[in-house]
mmCIF file of C-alpha atoms and ligand atoms in Angstrom:
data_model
loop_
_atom_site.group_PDB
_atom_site.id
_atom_site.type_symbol
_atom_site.label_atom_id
_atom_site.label_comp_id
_atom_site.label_asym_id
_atom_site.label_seq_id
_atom_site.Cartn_x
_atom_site.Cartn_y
_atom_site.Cartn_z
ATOM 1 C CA UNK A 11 -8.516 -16.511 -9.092
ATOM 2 C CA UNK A 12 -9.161 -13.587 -7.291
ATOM 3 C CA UNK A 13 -6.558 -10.517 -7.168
ATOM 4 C CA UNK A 14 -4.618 -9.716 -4.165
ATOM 5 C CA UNK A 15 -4.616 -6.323 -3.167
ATOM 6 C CA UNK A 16 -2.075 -5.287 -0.490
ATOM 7 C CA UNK A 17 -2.786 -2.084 1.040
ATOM 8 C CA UNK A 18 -1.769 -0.507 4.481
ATOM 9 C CA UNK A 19 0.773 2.250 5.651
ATOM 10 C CA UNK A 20 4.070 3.031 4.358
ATOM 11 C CA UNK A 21 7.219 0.861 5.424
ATOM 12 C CA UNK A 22 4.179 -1.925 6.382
ATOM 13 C CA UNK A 23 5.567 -4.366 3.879
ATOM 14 C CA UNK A 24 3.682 -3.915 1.297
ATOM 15 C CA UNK A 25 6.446 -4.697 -1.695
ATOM 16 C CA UNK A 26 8.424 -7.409 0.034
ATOM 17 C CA UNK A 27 5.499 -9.211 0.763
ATOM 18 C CA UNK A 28 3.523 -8.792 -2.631
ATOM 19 C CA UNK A 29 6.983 -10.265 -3.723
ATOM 20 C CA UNK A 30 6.712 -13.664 -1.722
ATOM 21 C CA UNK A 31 2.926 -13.763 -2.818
ATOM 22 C CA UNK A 32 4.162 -13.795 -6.263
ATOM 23 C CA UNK A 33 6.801 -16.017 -5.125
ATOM 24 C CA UNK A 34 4.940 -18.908 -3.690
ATOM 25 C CA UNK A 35 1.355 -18.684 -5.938
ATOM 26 C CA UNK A 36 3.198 -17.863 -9.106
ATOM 27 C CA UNK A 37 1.181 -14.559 -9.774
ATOM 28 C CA UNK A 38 2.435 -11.720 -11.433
ATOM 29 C CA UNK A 39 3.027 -8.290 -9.263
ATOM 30 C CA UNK A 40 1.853 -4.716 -10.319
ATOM 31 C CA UNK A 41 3.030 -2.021 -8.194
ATOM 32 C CA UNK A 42 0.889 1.007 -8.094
ATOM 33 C CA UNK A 43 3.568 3.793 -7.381
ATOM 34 C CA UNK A 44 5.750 1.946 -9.986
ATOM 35 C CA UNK A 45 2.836 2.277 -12.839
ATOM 36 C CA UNK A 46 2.437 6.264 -11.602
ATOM 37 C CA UNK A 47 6.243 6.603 -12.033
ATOM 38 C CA UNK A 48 6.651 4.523 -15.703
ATOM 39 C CA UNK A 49 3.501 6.882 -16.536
ATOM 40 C CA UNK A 50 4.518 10.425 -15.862
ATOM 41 C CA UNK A 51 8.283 9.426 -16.086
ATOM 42 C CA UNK A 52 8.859 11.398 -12.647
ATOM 43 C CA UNK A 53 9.394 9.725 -9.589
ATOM 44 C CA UNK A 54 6.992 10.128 -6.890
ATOM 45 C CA UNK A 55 8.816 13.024 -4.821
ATOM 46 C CA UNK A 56 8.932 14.954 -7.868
ATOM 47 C CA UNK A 57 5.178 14.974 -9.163
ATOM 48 C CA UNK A 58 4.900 15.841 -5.118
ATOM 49 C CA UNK A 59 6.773 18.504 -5.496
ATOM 50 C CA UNK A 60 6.033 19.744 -8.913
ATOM 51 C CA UNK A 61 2.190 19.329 -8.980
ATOM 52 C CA UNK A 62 1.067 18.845 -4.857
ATOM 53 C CA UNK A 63 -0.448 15.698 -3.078
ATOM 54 C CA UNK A 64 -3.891 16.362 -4.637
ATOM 55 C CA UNK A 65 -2.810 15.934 -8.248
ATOM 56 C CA UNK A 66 -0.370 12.579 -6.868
ATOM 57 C CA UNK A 67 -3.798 11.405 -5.842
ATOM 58 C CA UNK A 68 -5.699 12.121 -9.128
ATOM 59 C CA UNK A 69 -3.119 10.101 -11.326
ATOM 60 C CA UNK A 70 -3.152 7.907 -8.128
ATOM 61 C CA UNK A 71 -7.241 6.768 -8.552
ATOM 62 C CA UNK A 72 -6.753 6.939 -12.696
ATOM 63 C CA UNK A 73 -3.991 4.081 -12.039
ATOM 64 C CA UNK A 74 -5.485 2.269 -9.764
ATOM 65 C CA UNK A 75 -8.808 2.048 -12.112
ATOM 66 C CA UNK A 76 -6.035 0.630 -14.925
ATOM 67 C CA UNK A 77 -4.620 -1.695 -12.587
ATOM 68 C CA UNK A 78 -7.955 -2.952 -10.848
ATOM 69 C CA UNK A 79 -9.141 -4.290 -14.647
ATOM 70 C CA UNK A 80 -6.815 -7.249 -14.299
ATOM 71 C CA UNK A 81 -7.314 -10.771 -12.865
ATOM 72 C CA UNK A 82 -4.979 -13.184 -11.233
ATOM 73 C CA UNK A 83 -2.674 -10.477 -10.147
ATOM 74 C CA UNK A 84 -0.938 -9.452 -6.896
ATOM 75 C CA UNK A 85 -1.158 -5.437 -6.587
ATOM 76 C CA UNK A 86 1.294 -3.410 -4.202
ATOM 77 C CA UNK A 87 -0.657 0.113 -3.554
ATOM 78 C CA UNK A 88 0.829 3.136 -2.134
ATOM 79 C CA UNK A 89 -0.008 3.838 1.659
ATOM 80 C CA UNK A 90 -2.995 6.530 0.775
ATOM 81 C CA UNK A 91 -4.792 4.571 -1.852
ATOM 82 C CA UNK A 92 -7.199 3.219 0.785
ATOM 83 C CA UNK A 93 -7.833 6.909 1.696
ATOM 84 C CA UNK A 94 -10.382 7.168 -1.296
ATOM 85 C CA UNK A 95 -13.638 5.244 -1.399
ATOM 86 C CA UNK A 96 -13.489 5.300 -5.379
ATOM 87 C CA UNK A 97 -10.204 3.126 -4.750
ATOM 88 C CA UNK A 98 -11.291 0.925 -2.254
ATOM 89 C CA UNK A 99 -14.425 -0.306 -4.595
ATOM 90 C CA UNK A 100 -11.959 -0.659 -7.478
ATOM 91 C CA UNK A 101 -9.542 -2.853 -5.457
ATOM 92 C CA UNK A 102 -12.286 -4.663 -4.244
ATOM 93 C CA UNK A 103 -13.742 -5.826 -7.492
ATOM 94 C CA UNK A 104 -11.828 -8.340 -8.920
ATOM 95 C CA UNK A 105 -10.024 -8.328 -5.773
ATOM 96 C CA UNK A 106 -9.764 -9.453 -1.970
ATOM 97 C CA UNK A 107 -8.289 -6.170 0.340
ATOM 98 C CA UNK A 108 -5.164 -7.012 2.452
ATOM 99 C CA UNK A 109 -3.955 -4.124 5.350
ATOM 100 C CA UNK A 110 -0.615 -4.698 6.557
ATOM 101 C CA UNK A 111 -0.049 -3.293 10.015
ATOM 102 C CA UNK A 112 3.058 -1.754 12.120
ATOM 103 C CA UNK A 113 3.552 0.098 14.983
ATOM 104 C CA UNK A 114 4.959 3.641 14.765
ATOM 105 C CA UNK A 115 8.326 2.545 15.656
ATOM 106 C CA UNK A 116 8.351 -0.336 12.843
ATOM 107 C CA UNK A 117 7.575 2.156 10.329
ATOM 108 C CA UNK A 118 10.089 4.923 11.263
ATOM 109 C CA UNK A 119 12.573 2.459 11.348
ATOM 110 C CA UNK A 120 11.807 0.495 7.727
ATOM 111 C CA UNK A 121 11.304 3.791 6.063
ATOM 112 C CA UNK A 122 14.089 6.414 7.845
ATOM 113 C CA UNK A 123 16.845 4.762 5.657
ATOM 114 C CA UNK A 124 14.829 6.490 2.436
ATOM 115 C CA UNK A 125 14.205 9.393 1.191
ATOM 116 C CA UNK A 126 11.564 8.684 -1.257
ATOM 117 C CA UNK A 127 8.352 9.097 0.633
ATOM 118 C CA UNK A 128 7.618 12.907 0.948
ATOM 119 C CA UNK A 129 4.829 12.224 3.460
ATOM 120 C CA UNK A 130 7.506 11.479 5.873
ATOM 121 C CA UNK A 131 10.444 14.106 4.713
ATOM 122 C CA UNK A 132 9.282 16.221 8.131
ATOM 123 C CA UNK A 133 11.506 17.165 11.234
ATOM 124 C CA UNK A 134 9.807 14.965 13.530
ATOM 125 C CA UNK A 135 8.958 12.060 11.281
ATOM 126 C CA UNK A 136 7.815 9.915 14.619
ATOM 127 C CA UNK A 137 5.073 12.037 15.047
ATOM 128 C CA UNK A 138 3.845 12.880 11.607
ATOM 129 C CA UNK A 139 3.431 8.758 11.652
ATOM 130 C CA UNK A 140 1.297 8.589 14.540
ATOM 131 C CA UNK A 141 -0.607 11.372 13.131
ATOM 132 C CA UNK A 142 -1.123 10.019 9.874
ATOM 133 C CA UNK A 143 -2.075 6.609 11.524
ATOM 134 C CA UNK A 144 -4.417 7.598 13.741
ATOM 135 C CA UNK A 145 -6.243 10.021 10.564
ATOM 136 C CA UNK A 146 -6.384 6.897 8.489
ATOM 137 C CA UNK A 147 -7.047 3.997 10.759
ATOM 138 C CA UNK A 148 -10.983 3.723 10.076
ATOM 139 C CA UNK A 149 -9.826 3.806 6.193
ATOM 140 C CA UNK A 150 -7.419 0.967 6.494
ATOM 141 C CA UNK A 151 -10.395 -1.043 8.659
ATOM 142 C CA UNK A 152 -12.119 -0.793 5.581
ATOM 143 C CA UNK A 153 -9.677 -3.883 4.268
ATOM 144 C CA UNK A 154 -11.256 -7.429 3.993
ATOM 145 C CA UNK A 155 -8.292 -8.899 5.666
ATOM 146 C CA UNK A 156 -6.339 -7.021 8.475
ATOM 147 C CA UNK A 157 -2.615 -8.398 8.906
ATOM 148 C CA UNK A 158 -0.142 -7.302 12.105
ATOM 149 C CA UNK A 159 2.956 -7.800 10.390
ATOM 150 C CA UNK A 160 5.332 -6.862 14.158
ATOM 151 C CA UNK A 161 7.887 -9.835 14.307
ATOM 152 C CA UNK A 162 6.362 -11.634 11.346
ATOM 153 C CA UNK A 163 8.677 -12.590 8.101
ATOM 154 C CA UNK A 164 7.784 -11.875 4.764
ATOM 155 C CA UNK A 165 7.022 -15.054 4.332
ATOM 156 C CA UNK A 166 5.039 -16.007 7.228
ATOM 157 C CA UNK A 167 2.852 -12.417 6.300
ATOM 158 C CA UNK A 168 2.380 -13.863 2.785
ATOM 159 C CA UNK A 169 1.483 -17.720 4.336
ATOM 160 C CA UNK A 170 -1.120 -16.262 6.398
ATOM 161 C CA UNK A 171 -2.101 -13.946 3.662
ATOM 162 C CA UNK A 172 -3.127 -16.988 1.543
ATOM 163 C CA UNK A 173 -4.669 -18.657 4.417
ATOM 164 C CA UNK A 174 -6.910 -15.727 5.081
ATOM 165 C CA UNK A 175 -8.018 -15.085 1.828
ATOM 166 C CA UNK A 176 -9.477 -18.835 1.491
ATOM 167 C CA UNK A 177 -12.860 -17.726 2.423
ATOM 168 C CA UNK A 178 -12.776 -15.102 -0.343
ATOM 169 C CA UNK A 179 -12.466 -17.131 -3.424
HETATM 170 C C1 S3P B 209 2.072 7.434 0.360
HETATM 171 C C2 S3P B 209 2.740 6.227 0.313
HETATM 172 C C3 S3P B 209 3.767 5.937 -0.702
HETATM 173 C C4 S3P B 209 3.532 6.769 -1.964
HETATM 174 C C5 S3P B 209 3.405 8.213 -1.624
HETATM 175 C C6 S3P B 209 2.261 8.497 -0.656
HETATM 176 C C7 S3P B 209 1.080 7.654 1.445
HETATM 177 O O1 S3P B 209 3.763 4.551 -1.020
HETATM 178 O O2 S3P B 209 2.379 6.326 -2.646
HETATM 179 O O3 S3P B 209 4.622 8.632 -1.080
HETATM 180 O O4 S3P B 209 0.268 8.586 1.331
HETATM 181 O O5 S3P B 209 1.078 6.873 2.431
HETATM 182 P P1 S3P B 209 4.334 3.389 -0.028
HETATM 183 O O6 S3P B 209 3.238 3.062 0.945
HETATM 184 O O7 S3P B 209 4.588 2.249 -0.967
HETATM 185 O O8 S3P B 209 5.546 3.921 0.608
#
């Protein structure tokens, strides 16, 4: 069995729906931000703040590469590991790509409640969104599978996830 790689922005879903996937196919989850955190014992706003988004996205690719080795897993990346190509071909390996989408107004709303992603920790976080979005759209294309998650449960998303990913296997 193939992996299940779950990529798309922040506050798409990504970690409740790996969760279900796990749920109903009985496959363990990794979660990529949660292997960068148990591996430099910081939490993600601090290596952001300490070391800068370049260096997040160095330990970023070097985790992904660890994680990508596995088979039979579901794996939960953070919303900019699509932005590399080197991640992208690792994912895809033993792997079928999944994007979750959301509109603008989805994501502010799932992700305003925390203060964890330092992308969004901006005075306008609405905007900085839509910015983002639009910058990484033709990255997230890149996915094998492209999911709109608006008005969708977690499990409906992870029912049409396994669907979808029939042709892959
Ligand atoms: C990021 C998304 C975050 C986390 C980091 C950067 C991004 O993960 O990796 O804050 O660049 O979109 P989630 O998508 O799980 O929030």
């Amino acid at each position: 069995m193939q992996n299940i790689v779950l990529t798309g922005f922040m506050g798409t879903g990504k970690t409740v729906v790996a969760r279900e996937l796990a749920r109903l196919l009985g496959m363990k989850v990794i979660d990529v931000d949660t292997e960068i955190e148990k591996s430099t014992q910081m939490s993600i706003n601090e290596i952001f703040r300490q070391f800068g988004e370049p260096r997040f996205r160095e330990i970023e690719t070097e985790i992904i590469k660890q994680v990508t080795a596995n088979k039979n897993v579901i794996i939960s990346t953070g919303g900019g590991a699509a932005l590399k190509q080197e991640n992208i071909d690792a994912m895809r390996k033993n792997g079928v790509i999944v994007c979750l989408t959301a509109t603008p107004e989805t994501i502010l709303e799932r992700t305003r409640s925390n203060s964890d992603r330092p992308l969004l920790l901006v005075e306008n976080p609405l905007e900085r969104i839509k910015e983002l979005l639009q910058f990484r759209k033709p990255f997230y294309e890149k996915a094998d599978i492209i999911i709109d998650t608006e008005r969708k449960t977690p499990l409906q998303i992870a029912e049409e996830i396994i669907e979808r990913r029939k042709g892959y296997n």
